[in-house]
C-alpha cells in the first residue's frame, strides 16, 4: 500500500549521506551555443536518464541539501524551451539539487503576465511537494557557469547578474530580472509577486521594492559565475510595453499587502507530467 511505499523511500533516503557543500562534478565555465541543431525531446531524455517523468531529479548517491522548484513563465517559446531543457537539466544535476522543472504556460492570446504566472507556479508546485525554494527563470536564459549553484539562499538572490543581452553588465543596481531565487518564507513574506502587470515591464522592479519594503537584502553571486547567455527573440505578440507600469511602481508599498499570493485567481486548464518537465497551462483571467 501507499504507506509502506512511503516508509520504504524514507528509510532508503535516510541511509544516504548528505551531499557535499561543494558538488564534486561542477565544470565551471560552459560552452553554450544556439547555433547547433536543437535536439528532439527524446534525445534530451536519453541524455538525462535519471530525470523522472514531470522533469524531476534526486541525486542517486546522496541526499540533496536543497529541494528546489524551477518555475518558468511561458507562452509560445517552444524552441527556447528545447535549448533550456538540453542545457539546464545536466547543470542542475551536477549541482546535486533535488529539483523539478515547471513550465507555466499562459492560455489564450491576451496580454502576457509574467509575474502572475510565477505566482501560479509557486502555488501549484507546493501542492506537489515540500519545496524549500523557488527559482523564477526566464526560458531564454542559459547559465554559462555551473558554479552559480541554485541553492536555497539566506536572502532573496538575484541570479541574472551578467546577461549577454546587456553585454554581461548589470543594467542598473536595483535590477531583479531574468532569474531570481527565493525561499518559501521569503516569497510569502512579500506576498509573492504582483498580479497586476499585464504586458512588458515593471514586474521585476515591483518585486525589488517588495523585498526592500520587507527589510530584506538582495544577494548576488559574482558576475563571473552568475552569467547567462540569452537567446534572441523578437518582441512577442501580447507582450507590448505596459504603459501603467510607472503608476503601479509608485504604489508598491501600499499595494503589496492586498496584491499578490493572497489575491491570486486563475484556472488550471491542464496539468501534465511530460518526460522533461511539468506543464501547467493556466487561464489568468486577463483584463480583455
Ligand atoms: N515569455 C514567454 N512568451 C511570451 C513573452 C514572454 O514565454 O510571449 C516569457 C519567457 O520565459 C521570457 C520571459 O517571459 O524569457 C520574459 O520575456 P520578455 O520578452 O518580457 O523579456 P525579454 O527581456 O524581452 O526577454 C524584452 C523584449 C524587448 C524589450 C524592449 C524594452 N523596451
PDB file of C-alpha atoms and ligand atoms in Angstrom:
ATOM      1  CA  UNK A   1       0.000   0.000   0.000  1.00  0.00           C
ATOM      2  CA  UNK A   2       0.883   3.686  -0.117  1.00  0.00           C
ATOM      3  CA  UNK A   3       2.085   3.970   3.462  1.00  0.00           C
ATOM      4  CA  UNK A   4       4.645   1.200   3.230  1.00  0.00           C
ATOM      5  CA  UNK A   5       5.952   2.607  -0.057  1.00  0.00           C
ATOM      6  CA  UNK A   6       6.474   5.976   1.605  1.00  0.00           C
ATOM      7  CA  UNK A   7       8.217   4.348   4.544  1.00  0.00           C
ATOM      8  CA  UNK A   8      10.439   2.483   2.181  1.00  0.00           C
ATOM      9  CA  UNK A   9      11.565   5.600   0.302  1.00  0.00           C
ATOM     10  CA  UNK A  10      12.091   7.429   3.584  1.00  0.00           C
ATOM     11  CA  UNK A  11      14.349   4.802   5.083  1.00  0.00           C
ATOM     12  CA  UNK A  12      16.287   4.478   1.829  1.00  0.00           C
ATOM     13  CA  UNK A  13      16.792   8.233   1.844  1.00  0.00           C
ATOM     14  CA  UNK A  14      17.920   8.218   5.463  1.00  0.00           C
ATOM     15  CA  UNK A  15      20.752   5.867   4.662  1.00  0.00           C
ATOM     16  CA  UNK A  16      22.204   8.188   2.051  1.00  0.00           C
ATOM     17  CA  UNK A  17      24.774  10.705   3.270  1.00  0.00           C
ATOM     18  CA  UNK A  18      24.053  14.387   2.780  1.00  0.00           C
ATOM     19  CA  UNK A  19      25.517  15.727  -0.478  1.00  0.00           C
ATOM     20  CA  UNK A  20      28.752  17.715  -0.011  1.00  0.00           C
ATOM     21  CA  UNK A  21      28.565  21.514   0.147  1.00  0.00           C
ATOM     22  CA  UNK A  22      30.717  21.706  -2.955  1.00  0.00           C
ATOM     23  CA  UNK A  23      29.351  19.314  -5.585  1.00  0.00           C
ATOM     24  CA  UNK A  24      32.351  17.418  -6.990  1.00  0.00           C
ATOM     25  CA  UNK A  25      31.412  17.355 -10.682  1.00  0.00           C
ATOM     26  CA  UNK A  26      30.977  21.046 -11.446  1.00  0.00           C
ATOM     27  CA  UNK A  27      32.731  22.160 -14.628  1.00  0.00           C
ATOM     28  CA  UNK A  28      32.905  25.946 -14.220  1.00  0.00           C
ATOM     29  CA  UNK A  29      32.623  27.927 -17.494  1.00  0.00           C
ATOM     30  CA  UNK A  30      30.386  26.172 -20.027  1.00  0.00           C
ATOM     31  CA  UNK A  31      30.198  26.215 -23.784  1.00  0.00           C
ATOM     32  CA  UNK A  32      26.667  27.293 -24.694  1.00  0.00           C
ATOM     33  CA  UNK A  33      25.631  27.655 -28.325  1.00  0.00           C
ATOM     34  CA  UNK A  34      22.288  28.205 -30.021  1.00  0.00           C
ATOM     35  CA  UNK A  35      23.800  27.755 -33.460  1.00  0.00           C
ATOM     36  CA  UNK A  36      23.897  23.991 -33.055  1.00  0.00           C
ATOM     37  CA  UNK A  37      20.895  21.937 -34.117  1.00  0.00           C
ATOM     38  CA  UNK A  38      18.221  21.688 -31.439  1.00  0.00           C
ATOM     39  CA  UNK A  39      17.820  18.133 -30.137  1.00  0.00           C
ATOM     40  CA  UNK A  40      14.485  16.359 -30.010  1.00  0.00           C
ATOM     41  CA  UNK A  41      12.839  15.913 -26.616  1.00  0.00           C
ATOM     42  CA  UNK A  42      13.533  12.152 -26.995  1.00  0.00           C
ATOM     43  CA  UNK A  43      17.258  12.797 -27.452  1.00  0.00           C
ATOM     44  CA  UNK A  44      17.357  15.091 -24.438  1.00  0.00           C
ATOM     45  CA  UNK A  45      15.553  12.430 -22.412  1.00  0.00           C
ATOM     46  CA  UNK A  46      18.096   9.803 -23.494  1.00  0.00           C
ATOM     47  CA  UNK A  47      20.938  12.082 -22.407  1.00  0.00           C
ATOM     48  CA  UNK A  48      19.315  12.582 -18.989  1.00  0.00           C
ATOM     49  CA  UNK A  49      18.222   9.067 -17.996  1.00  0.00           C
ATOM     50  CA  UNK A  50      17.869   9.904 -14.286  1.00  0.00           C
ATOM     51  CA  UNK A  51      15.317  12.666 -14.879  1.00  0.00           C
ATOM     52  CA  UNK A  52      11.884  11.372 -13.926  1.00  0.00           C
ATOM     53  CA  UNK A  53       8.503  11.958 -15.553  1.00  0.00           C
ATOM     54  CA  UNK A  54       7.468  15.543 -14.783  1.00  0.00           C
ATOM     55  CA  UNK A  55      11.079  16.760 -15.024  1.00  0.00           C
ATOM     56  CA  UNK A  56      12.244  15.951 -11.510  1.00  0.00           C
ATOM     57  CA  UNK A  57      15.525  14.600 -10.208  1.00  0.00           C
ATOM     58  CA  UNK A  58      17.143  13.480  -6.975  1.00  0.00           C
ATOM     59  CA  UNK A  59      20.855  12.705  -6.719  1.00  0.00           C
ATOM     60  CA  UNK A  60      21.206   8.903  -6.560  1.00  0.00           C
ATOM     61  CA  UNK A  61      24.217   8.813  -4.210  1.00  0.00           C
ATOM     62  CA  UNK A  62      23.406  11.454  -1.625  1.00  0.00           C
ATOM     63  CA  UNK A  63      20.544  13.388  -0.067  1.00  0.00           C
ATOM     64  CA  UNK A  64      20.428  16.827  -1.613  1.00  0.00           C
ATOM     65  CA  UNK A  65      20.741  19.836   0.666  1.00  0.00           C
ATOM     66  CA  UNK A  66      18.145  21.737  -1.363  1.00  0.00           C
ATOM     67  CA  UNK A  67      14.694  20.953  -2.705  1.00  0.00           C
ATOM     68  CA  UNK A  68      14.095  23.427  -5.497  1.00  0.00           C
ATOM     69  CA  UNK A  69      11.212  24.210  -7.862  1.00  0.00           C
ATOM     70  CA  UNK A  70      12.304  25.829 -11.134  1.00  0.00           C
ATOM     71  CA  UNK A  71       9.391  27.996 -12.345  1.00  0.00           C
ATOM     72  CA  UNK A  72       9.361  29.147 -15.989  1.00  0.00           C
ATOM     73  CA  UNK A  73       6.844  31.732 -17.292  1.00  0.00           C
ATOM     74  CA  UNK A  74       5.893  30.616 -20.769  1.00  0.00           C
ATOM     75  CA  UNK A  75       3.932  31.128 -23.938  1.00  0.00           C
ATOM     76  CA  UNK A  76       4.938  30.082 -27.451  1.00  0.00           C
ATOM     77  CA  UNK A  77       8.693  29.776 -26.931  1.00  0.00           C
ATOM     78  CA  UNK A  78       8.989  26.102 -27.897  1.00  0.00           C
ATOM     79  CA  UNK A  79      12.477  26.351 -29.391  1.00  0.00           C
ATOM     80  CA  UNK A  80      13.792  28.244 -26.350  1.00  0.00           C
ATOM     81  CA  UNK A  81      12.365  25.532 -24.119  1.00  0.00           C
ATOM     82  CA  UNK A  82      14.229  22.813 -26.047  1.00  0.00           C
ATOM     83  CA  UNK A  83      17.573  24.564 -25.520  1.00  0.00           C
ATOM     84  CA  UNK A  84      16.673  25.304 -21.911  1.00  0.00           C
ATOM     85  CA  UNK A  85      15.997  21.644 -21.114  1.00  0.00           C
ATOM     86  CA  UNK A  86      19.002  20.445 -23.064  1.00  0.00           C
ATOM     87  CA  UNK A  87      21.439  22.704 -21.225  1.00  0.00           C
ATOM     88  CA  UNK A  88      19.849  23.167 -17.810  1.00  0.00           C
ATOM     89  CA  UNK A  89      18.991  19.557 -16.867  1.00  0.00           C
ATOM     90  CA  UNK A  90      22.665  18.451 -16.862  1.00  0.00           C
ATOM     91  CA  UNK A  91      23.711  21.599 -14.975  1.00  0.00           C
ATOM     92  CA  UNK A  92      21.073  21.144 -12.255  1.00  0.00           C
ATOM     93  CA  UNK A  93      22.084  17.500 -11.846  1.00  0.00           C
ATOM     94  CA  UNK A  94      25.767  18.394 -11.486  1.00  0.00           C
ATOM     95  CA  UNK A  95      24.706  20.879  -8.807  1.00  0.00           C
ATOM     96  CA  UNK A  96      23.231  17.892  -6.909  1.00  0.00           C
ATOM     97  CA  UNK A  97      19.880  19.557  -6.454  1.00  0.00           C
ATOM     98  CA  UNK A  98      16.629  17.789  -5.686  1.00  0.00           C
ATOM     99  CA  UNK A  99      14.612  19.685  -8.294  1.00  0.00           C
ATOM    100  CA  UNK A 100      11.609  19.753 -10.582  1.00  0.00           C
ATOM    101  CA  UNK A 101      11.027  21.955 -13.622  1.00  0.00           C
ATOM    102  CA  UNK A 102       7.615  23.618 -14.014  1.00  0.00           C
ATOM    103  CA  UNK A 103       6.591  25.353 -17.226  1.00  0.00           C
ATOM    104  CA  UNK A 104       3.682  27.698 -16.509  1.00  0.00           C
ATOM    105  CA  UNK A 105       2.035  28.208 -19.861  1.00  0.00           C
ATOM    106  CA  UNK A 106      -0.351  31.149 -20.284  1.00  0.00           C
ATOM    107  CA  UNK A 107      -3.508  30.116 -22.113  1.00  0.00           C
ATOM    108  CA  UNK A 108      -5.023  32.304 -24.851  1.00  0.00           C
ATOM    109  CA  UNK A 109      -3.786  35.370 -26.718  1.00  0.00           C
ATOM    110  CA  UNK A 110      -4.484  38.084 -24.140  1.00  0.00           C
ATOM    111  CA  UNK A 111      -1.788  40.276 -22.583  1.00  0.00           C
ATOM    112  CA  UNK A 112       1.090  38.264 -21.136  1.00  0.00           C
ATOM    113  CA  UNK A 113       1.552  38.421 -17.364  1.00  0.00           C
ATOM    114  CA  UNK A 114       4.943  37.064 -16.355  1.00  0.00           C
ATOM    115  CA  UNK A 115       4.655  37.778 -12.609  1.00  0.00           C
ATOM    116  CA  UNK A 116       1.215  36.235 -12.243  1.00  0.00           C
ATOM    117  CA  UNK A 117       2.464  33.077 -13.972  1.00  0.00           C
ATOM    118  CA  UNK A 118       5.263  32.920 -11.395  1.00  0.00           C
ATOM    119  CA  UNK A 119       2.696  33.169  -8.576  1.00  0.00           C
ATOM    120  CA  UNK A 120       0.746  30.311 -10.157  1.00  0.00           C
ATOM    121  CA  UNK A 121       3.935  28.224 -10.374  1.00  0.00           C
ATOM    122  CA  UNK A 122       4.667  28.777  -6.705  1.00  0.00           C
ATOM    123  CA  UNK A 123       1.089  27.981  -5.637  1.00  0.00           C
ATOM    124  CA  UNK A 124       0.768  24.851  -7.782  1.00  0.00           C
ATOM    125  CA  UNK A 125       4.223  23.436  -7.063  1.00  0.00           C
ATOM    126  CA  UNK A 126       3.770  23.484  -3.288  1.00  0.00           C
ATOM    127  CA  UNK A 127       0.727  21.244  -3.764  1.00  0.00           C
ATOM    128  CA  UNK A 128       3.077  18.602  -5.230  1.00  0.00           C
ATOM    129  CA  UNK A 129       5.963  18.676  -2.840  1.00  0.00           C
ATOM    130  CA  UNK A 130       7.626  20.366   0.095  1.00  0.00           C
ATOM    131  CA  UNK A 131       9.882  22.685  -1.945  1.00  0.00           C
ATOM    132  CA  UNK A 132      12.138  24.904   0.135  1.00  0.00           C
ATOM    133  CA  UNK A 133      12.964  27.378  -2.571  1.00  0.00           C
ATOM    134  CA  UNK A 134      11.909  28.624  -5.974  1.00  0.00           C
ATOM    135  CA  UNK A 135      13.939  29.757  -8.952  1.00  0.00           C
ATOM    136  CA  UNK A 136      11.948  32.102 -11.195  1.00  0.00           C
ATOM    137  CA  UNK A 137      13.598  31.569 -14.555  1.00  0.00           C
ATOM    138  CA  UNK A 138      13.073  33.163 -17.968  1.00  0.00           C
ATOM    139  CA  UNK A 139      13.089  30.445 -20.621  1.00  0.00           C
ATOM    140  CA  UNK A 140      15.558  32.263 -22.877  1.00  0.00           C
ATOM    141  CA  UNK A 141      18.446  32.437 -20.387  1.00  0.00           C
ATOM    142  CA  UNK A 142      21.041  29.671 -20.060  1.00  0.00           C
ATOM    143  CA  UNK A 143      23.530  29.595 -17.213  1.00  0.00           C
ATOM    144  CA  UNK A 144      27.108  29.786 -18.513  1.00  0.00           C
ATOM    145  CA  UNK A 145      28.871  28.652 -15.324  1.00  0.00           C
ATOM    146  CA  UNK A 146      27.554  25.805 -13.176  1.00  0.00           C
ATOM    147  CA  UNK A 147      29.278  27.184 -10.066  1.00  0.00           C
ATOM    148  CA  UNK A 148      26.317  29.519  -9.595  1.00  0.00           C
ATOM    149  CA  UNK A 149      24.510  26.863  -7.584  1.00  0.00           C
ATOM    150  CA  UNK A 150      20.734  27.177  -7.318  1.00  0.00           C
ATOM    151  CA  UNK A 151      20.913  26.527  -3.570  1.00  0.00           C
ATOM    152  CA  UNK A 152      18.277  27.948  -1.248  1.00  0.00           C
ATOM    153  CA  UNK A 153      19.567  31.406  -0.336  1.00  0.00           C
ATOM    154  CA  UNK A 154      19.608  33.066   3.099  1.00  0.00           C
ATOM    155  CA  UNK A 155      18.328  36.240   1.406  1.00  0.00           C
ATOM    156  CA  UNK A 156      16.451  36.698  -1.889  1.00  0.00           C
ATOM    157  CA  UNK A 157      19.033  36.122  -4.606  1.00  0.00           C
ATOM    158  CA  UNK A 158      19.282  37.788  -7.960  1.00  0.00           C
ATOM    159  CA  UNK A 159      20.935  35.320 -10.336  1.00  0.00           C
ATOM    160  CA  UNK A 160      20.589  37.151 -13.668  1.00  0.00           C
ATOM    161  CA  UNK A 161      23.615  39.319 -12.931  1.00  0.00           C
ATOM    162  CA  UNK A 162      25.657  39.200 -16.157  1.00  0.00           C
ATOM    163  CA  UNK A 163      23.387  38.743 -19.160  1.00  0.00           C
ATOM    164  CA  UNK A 164      24.763  38.598 -22.707  1.00  0.00           C
ATOM    165  CA  UNK A 165      21.794  40.760 -23.755  1.00  0.00           C
ATOM    166  CA  UNK A 166      23.190  43.563 -21.563  1.00  0.00           C
ATOM    167  CA  UNK A 167      26.843  42.972 -22.558  1.00  0.00           C
ATOM    168  CA  UNK A 168      27.280  40.999 -19.327  1.00  0.00           C
ATOM    169  CA  UNK A 169      26.708  44.094 -17.182  1.00  0.00           C
ATOM    170  CA  UNK A 170      24.026  44.705 -14.586  1.00  0.00           C
ATOM    171  CA  UNK A 171      21.721  47.203 -16.359  1.00  0.00           C
ATOM    172  CA  UNK A 172      21.074  49.055 -13.058  1.00  0.00           C
ATOM    173  CA  UNK A 173      21.710  48.393  -9.389  1.00  0.00           C
ATOM    174  CA  UNK A 174      18.103  47.702  -8.457  1.00  0.00           C
ATOM    175  CA  UNK A 175      17.715  45.179 -11.289  1.00  0.00           C
ATOM    176  CA  UNK A 176      15.969  41.974 -10.140  1.00  0.00           C
ATOM    177  CA  UNK A 177      15.074  40.464 -13.530  1.00  0.00           C
ATOM    178  CA  UNK A 178      15.700  37.364 -15.624  1.00  0.00           C
ATOM    179  CA  UNK A 179      16.488  34.760 -12.994  1.00  0.00           C
ATOM    180  CA  UNK A 180      15.817  35.131  -9.254  1.00  0.00           C
ATOM    181  CA  UNK A 181      15.571  32.808  -6.303  1.00  0.00           C
ATOM    182  CA  UNK A 182      13.653  32.989  -3.029  1.00  0.00           C
ATOM    183  CA  UNK A 183      12.810  30.586  -0.230  1.00  0.00           C
ATOM    184  CA  UNK A 184       9.196  29.814   0.627  1.00  0.00           C
ATOM    185  CA  UNK A 185       9.440  32.083   3.697  1.00  0.00           C
ATOM    186  CA  UNK A 186      10.945  34.999   1.772  1.00  0.00           C
ATOM    187  CA  UNK A 187       8.373  34.703  -1.007  1.00  0.00           C
ATOM    188  CA  UNK A 188       5.365  34.503   1.300  1.00  0.00           C
ATOM    189  CA  UNK A 189       6.720  37.374   3.409  1.00  0.00           C
ATOM    190  CA  UNK A 190       6.420  39.725   0.399  1.00  0.00           C
ATOM    191  CA  UNK A 191       3.023  38.226  -0.598  1.00  0.00           C
ATOM    192  CA  UNK A 192       4.595  36.874  -3.805  1.00  0.00           C
ATOM    193  CA  UNK A 193       4.681  38.918  -6.999  1.00  0.00           C
ATOM    194  CA  UNK A 194       2.098  41.477  -8.055  1.00  0.00           C
ATOM    195  CA  UNK A 195      -0.691  40.088 -10.264  1.00  0.00           C
ATOM    196  CA  UNK A 196      -1.363  43.415 -11.968  1.00  0.00           C
ATOM    197  CA  UNK A 197       1.421  43.827 -14.554  1.00  0.00           C
ATOM    198  CA  UNK A 198      -0.148  42.991 -17.929  1.00  0.00           C
ATOM    199  CA  UNK A 199       2.298  43.323 -20.818  1.00  0.00           C
ATOM    200  CA  UNK A 200       6.009  44.020 -20.729  1.00  0.00           C
ATOM    201  CA  UNK A 201       7.965  45.593 -17.892  1.00  0.00           C
ATOM    202  CA  UNK A 202       7.961  46.672 -14.270  1.00  0.00           C
ATOM    203  CA  UNK A 203       7.048  43.432 -12.517  1.00  0.00           C
ATOM    204  CA  UNK A 204      10.672  42.698 -11.610  1.00  0.00           C
ATOM    205  CA  UNK A 205      11.186  46.203 -10.184  1.00  0.00           C
ATOM    206  CA  UNK A 206       7.973  45.701  -8.214  1.00  0.00           C
ATOM    207  CA  UNK A 207       9.457  42.611  -6.573  1.00  0.00           C
ATOM    208  CA  UNK A 208      12.651  44.529  -5.779  1.00  0.00           C
ATOM    209  CA  UNK A 209      10.514  47.119  -3.954  1.00  0.00           C
ATOM    210  CA  UNK A 210       8.575  44.429  -2.072  1.00  0.00           C
ATOM    211  CA  UNK A 211      11.815  42.916  -0.808  1.00  0.00           C
ATOM    212  CA  UNK A 212      13.142  46.294   0.318  1.00  0.00           C
ATOM    213  CA  UNK A 213       9.823  47.196   1.989  1.00  0.00           C
ATOM    214  CA  UNK A 214      10.054  43.889   3.886  1.00  0.00           C
ATOM    215  CA  UNK A 215      13.539  44.830   5.119  1.00  0.00           C
ATOM    216  CA  UNK A 216      15.348  42.026   3.345  1.00  0.00           C
ATOM    217  CA  UNK A 217      18.529  42.486   1.365  1.00  0.00           C
ATOM    218  CA  UNK A 218      19.296  41.037  -2.046  1.00  0.00           C
ATOM    219  CA  UNK A 219      22.351  38.893  -2.581  1.00  0.00           C
ATOM    220  CA  UNK A 220      24.201  38.067  -5.792  1.00  0.00           C
ATOM    221  CA  UNK A 221      26.960  35.741  -6.887  1.00  0.00           C
ATOM    222  CA  UNK A 222      29.819  37.485  -8.637  1.00  0.00           C
ATOM    223  CA  UNK A 223      29.341  38.302 -12.305  1.00  0.00           C
ATOM    224  CA  UNK A 224      31.974  35.806 -13.456  1.00  0.00           C
ATOM    225  CA  UNK A 225      29.771  32.882 -12.388  1.00  0.00           C
ATOM    226  CA  UNK A 226      26.246  34.390 -12.367  1.00  0.00           C
ATOM    227  CA  UNK A 227      26.367  34.657 -16.169  1.00  0.00           C
ATOM    228  CA  UNK A 228      23.680  33.921 -18.727  1.00  0.00           C
ATOM    229  CA  UNK A 229      23.568  33.654 -22.475  1.00  0.00           C
ATOM    230  CA  UNK A 230      20.237  34.884 -23.788  1.00  0.00           C
ATOM    231  CA  UNK A 231      18.510  33.591 -26.883  1.00  0.00           C
ATOM    232  CA  UNK A 232      17.481  36.132 -29.457  1.00  0.00           C
ATOM    233  CA  UNK A 233      13.783  36.771 -29.981  1.00  0.00           C
ATOM    234  CA  UNK A 234      11.545  39.426 -31.456  1.00  0.00           C
ATOM    235  CA  UNK A 235       9.028  41.255 -29.300  1.00  0.00           C
ATOM    236  CA  UNK A 236       6.293  38.730 -28.506  1.00  0.00           C
ATOM    237  CA  UNK A 237       2.730  39.360 -29.551  1.00  0.00           C
ATOM    238  CA  UNK A 238       0.631  40.161 -26.499  1.00  0.00           C
ATOM    239  CA  UNK A 239       3.618  41.449 -24.527  1.00  0.00           C
ATOM    240  CA  UNK A 240       3.685  45.092 -25.585  1.00  0.00           C
ATOM    241  CA  UNK A 241       5.089  47.704 -23.175  1.00  0.00           C
ATOM    242  CA  UNK A 242       2.748  48.196 -20.251  1.00  0.00           C
ATOM    243  CA  UNK A 243       2.033  51.945 -20.064  1.00  0.00           C
ATOM    244  CA  UNK A 244       0.724  51.615 -16.481  1.00  0.00           C
ATOM    245  CA  UNK A 245       3.902  50.238 -15.036  1.00  0.00           C
ATOM    246  CA  UNK A 246       5.256  53.533 -13.684  1.00  0.00           C
ATOM    247  CA  UNK A 247       1.976  54.250 -11.858  1.00  0.00           C
ATOM    248  CA  UNK A 248       1.930  50.759 -10.386  1.00  0.00           C
ATOM    249  CA  UNK A 249       5.558  51.053  -9.276  1.00  0.00           C
ATOM    250  CA  UNK A 250       4.862  54.226  -7.318  1.00  0.00           C
ATOM    251  CA  UNK A 251       2.313  52.408  -5.148  1.00  0.00           C
ATOM    252  CA  UNK A 252       4.079  49.140  -4.339  1.00  0.00           C
ATOM    253  CA  UNK A 253       4.466  49.723  -0.601  1.00  0.00           C
ATOM    254  CA  UNK A 254       0.738  50.394  -0.200  1.00  0.00           C
ATOM    255  CA  UNK A 255      -0.490  47.793  -2.678  1.00  0.00           C
ATOM    256  CA  UNK A 256       1.643  44.780  -1.831  1.00  0.00           C
ATOM    257  CA  UNK A 257      -0.385  43.716   1.180  1.00  0.00           C
ATOM    258  CA  UNK A 258      -3.501  43.219  -0.964  1.00  0.00           C
ATOM    259  CA  UNK A 259      -1.981  42.317  -4.341  1.00  0.00           C
ATOM    260  CA  UNK A 260      -0.111  39.036  -4.581  1.00  0.00           C
ATOM    261  CA  UNK A 261      -0.426  35.459  -3.385  1.00  0.00           C
ATOM    262  CA  UNK A 262      -3.441  36.366  -1.236  1.00  0.00           C
ATOM    263  CA  UNK A 263      -5.398  37.803  -4.199  1.00  0.00           C
ATOM    264  CA  UNK A 264      -4.337  35.321  -6.882  1.00  0.00           C
ATOM    265  CA  UNK A 265      -7.141  33.955  -9.089  1.00  0.00           C
ATOM    266  CA  UNK A 266      -6.632  31.615 -12.025  1.00  0.00           C
ATOM    267  CA  UNK A 267      -7.904  28.428 -13.596  1.00  0.00           C
ATOM    268  CA  UNK A 268      -5.726  25.433 -14.393  1.00  0.00           C
ATOM    269  CA  UNK A 269      -6.582  24.196 -17.906  1.00  0.00           C
ATOM    270  CA  UNK A 270      -4.055  21.333 -17.910  1.00  0.00           C
ATOM    271  CA  UNK A 271      -1.506  19.877 -15.506  1.00  0.00           C
ATOM    272  CA  UNK A 272       0.644  17.331 -17.307  1.00  0.00           C
ATOM    273  CA  UNK A 273       3.770  15.374 -16.461  1.00  0.00           C
ATOM    274  CA  UNK A 274       5.918  15.408 -19.574  1.00  0.00           C
ATOM    275  CA  UNK A 275       9.185  13.419 -19.672  1.00  0.00           C
ATOM    276  CA  UNK A 276      11.345  16.513 -19.065  1.00  0.00           C
ATOM    277  CA  UNK A 277       9.064  18.980 -17.282  1.00  0.00           C
ATOM    278  CA  UNK A 278       5.681  19.535 -15.699  1.00  0.00           C
ATOM    279  CA  UNK A 279       3.406  21.616 -17.916  1.00  0.00           C
ATOM    280  CA  UNK A 280       0.713  23.700 -16.289  1.00  0.00           C
ATOM    281  CA  UNK A 281      -1.489  25.573 -18.737  1.00  0.00           C
ATOM    282  CA  UNK A 282      -3.413  28.285 -16.986  1.00  0.00           C
ATOM    283  CA  UNK A 283      -6.083  30.875 -17.638  1.00  0.00           C
ATOM    284  CA  UNK A 284      -5.076  34.095 -15.873  1.00  0.00           C
ATOM    285  CA  UNK A 285      -8.404  35.946 -16.299  1.00  0.00           C
ATOM    286  CA  UNK A 286      -6.775  38.886 -18.104  1.00  0.00           C
ATOM    287  CA  UNK A 287      -8.286  42.355 -18.471  1.00  0.00           C
ATOM    288  CA  UNK A 288      -9.637  41.947 -22.035  1.00  0.00           C
TER     289      UNK A 288
HETATM  290  N1  LIG B   1       7.657  34.890 -22.220  1.00  0.00           N
HETATM  291  C1  LIG B   1       7.109  33.880 -22.995  1.00  0.00           C
HETATM  292  N2  LIG B   1       6.276  34.204 -24.037  1.00  0.00           N
HETATM  293  C2  LIG B   1       5.977  35.494 -24.335  1.00  0.00           C
HETATM  294  C3  LIG B   1       6.539  36.518 -23.554  1.00  0.00           C
HETATM  295  C4  LIG B   1       7.393  36.191 -22.510  1.00  0.00           C
HETATM  296  O1  LIG B   1       7.354  32.696 -22.771  1.00  0.00           O
HETATM  297  O2  LIG B   1       5.218  35.716 -25.294  1.00  0.00           O
HETATM  298  C5  LIG B   1       8.461  34.519 -21.029  1.00  0.00           C
HETATM  299  C6  LIG B   1       9.780  33.866 -21.340  1.00  0.00           C
HETATM  300  O3  LIG B   1      10.128  32.998 -20.303  1.00  0.00           O
HETATM  301  C7  LIG B   1      10.693  35.055 -21.371  1.00  0.00           C
HETATM  302  C8  LIG B   1      10.145  35.880 -20.211  1.00  0.00           C
HETATM  303  O4  LIG B   1       8.756  35.655 -20.256  1.00  0.00           O
HETATM  304  O5  LIG B   1      12.025  34.697 -21.209  1.00  0.00           O
HETATM  305  C9  LIG B   1      10.459  37.354 -20.295  1.00  0.00           C
HETATM  306  O6  LIG B   1      10.138  37.776 -21.596  1.00  0.00           O
HETATM  307  P1  LIG B   1      10.195  39.270 -22.092  1.00  0.00           P
HETATM  308  O7  LIG B   1      10.042  39.244 -23.569  1.00  0.00           O
HETATM  309  O8  LIG B   1       9.269  40.071 -21.291  1.00  0.00           O
HETATM  310  O9  LIG B   1      11.574  39.778 -21.670  1.00  0.00           O
HETATM  311  P2  LIG B   1      12.854  39.961 -22.514  1.00  0.00           P
HETATM  312  O10 LIG B   1      13.708  40.785 -21.641  1.00  0.00           O
HETATM  313  O11 LIG B   1      12.390  40.763 -23.819  1.00  0.00           O
HETATM  314  O12 LIG B   1      13.362  38.649 -22.983  1.00  0.00           O
HETATM  315  C10 LIG B   1      12.199  42.040 -23.878  1.00  0.00           C
HETATM  316  C11 LIG B   1      11.744  42.379 -25.284  1.00  0.00           C
HETATM  317  C12 LIG B   1      12.318  43.669 -25.768  1.00  0.00           C
HETATM  318  C13 LIG B   1      12.344  44.706 -24.679  1.00  0.00           C
HETATM  319  C14 LIG B   1      12.339  46.125 -25.160  1.00  0.00           C
HETATM  320  C15 LIG B   1      12.110  47.074 -23.987  1.00  0.00           C
HETATM  321  N3  LIG B   1      11.597  48.350 -24.363  1.00  0.00           N
END
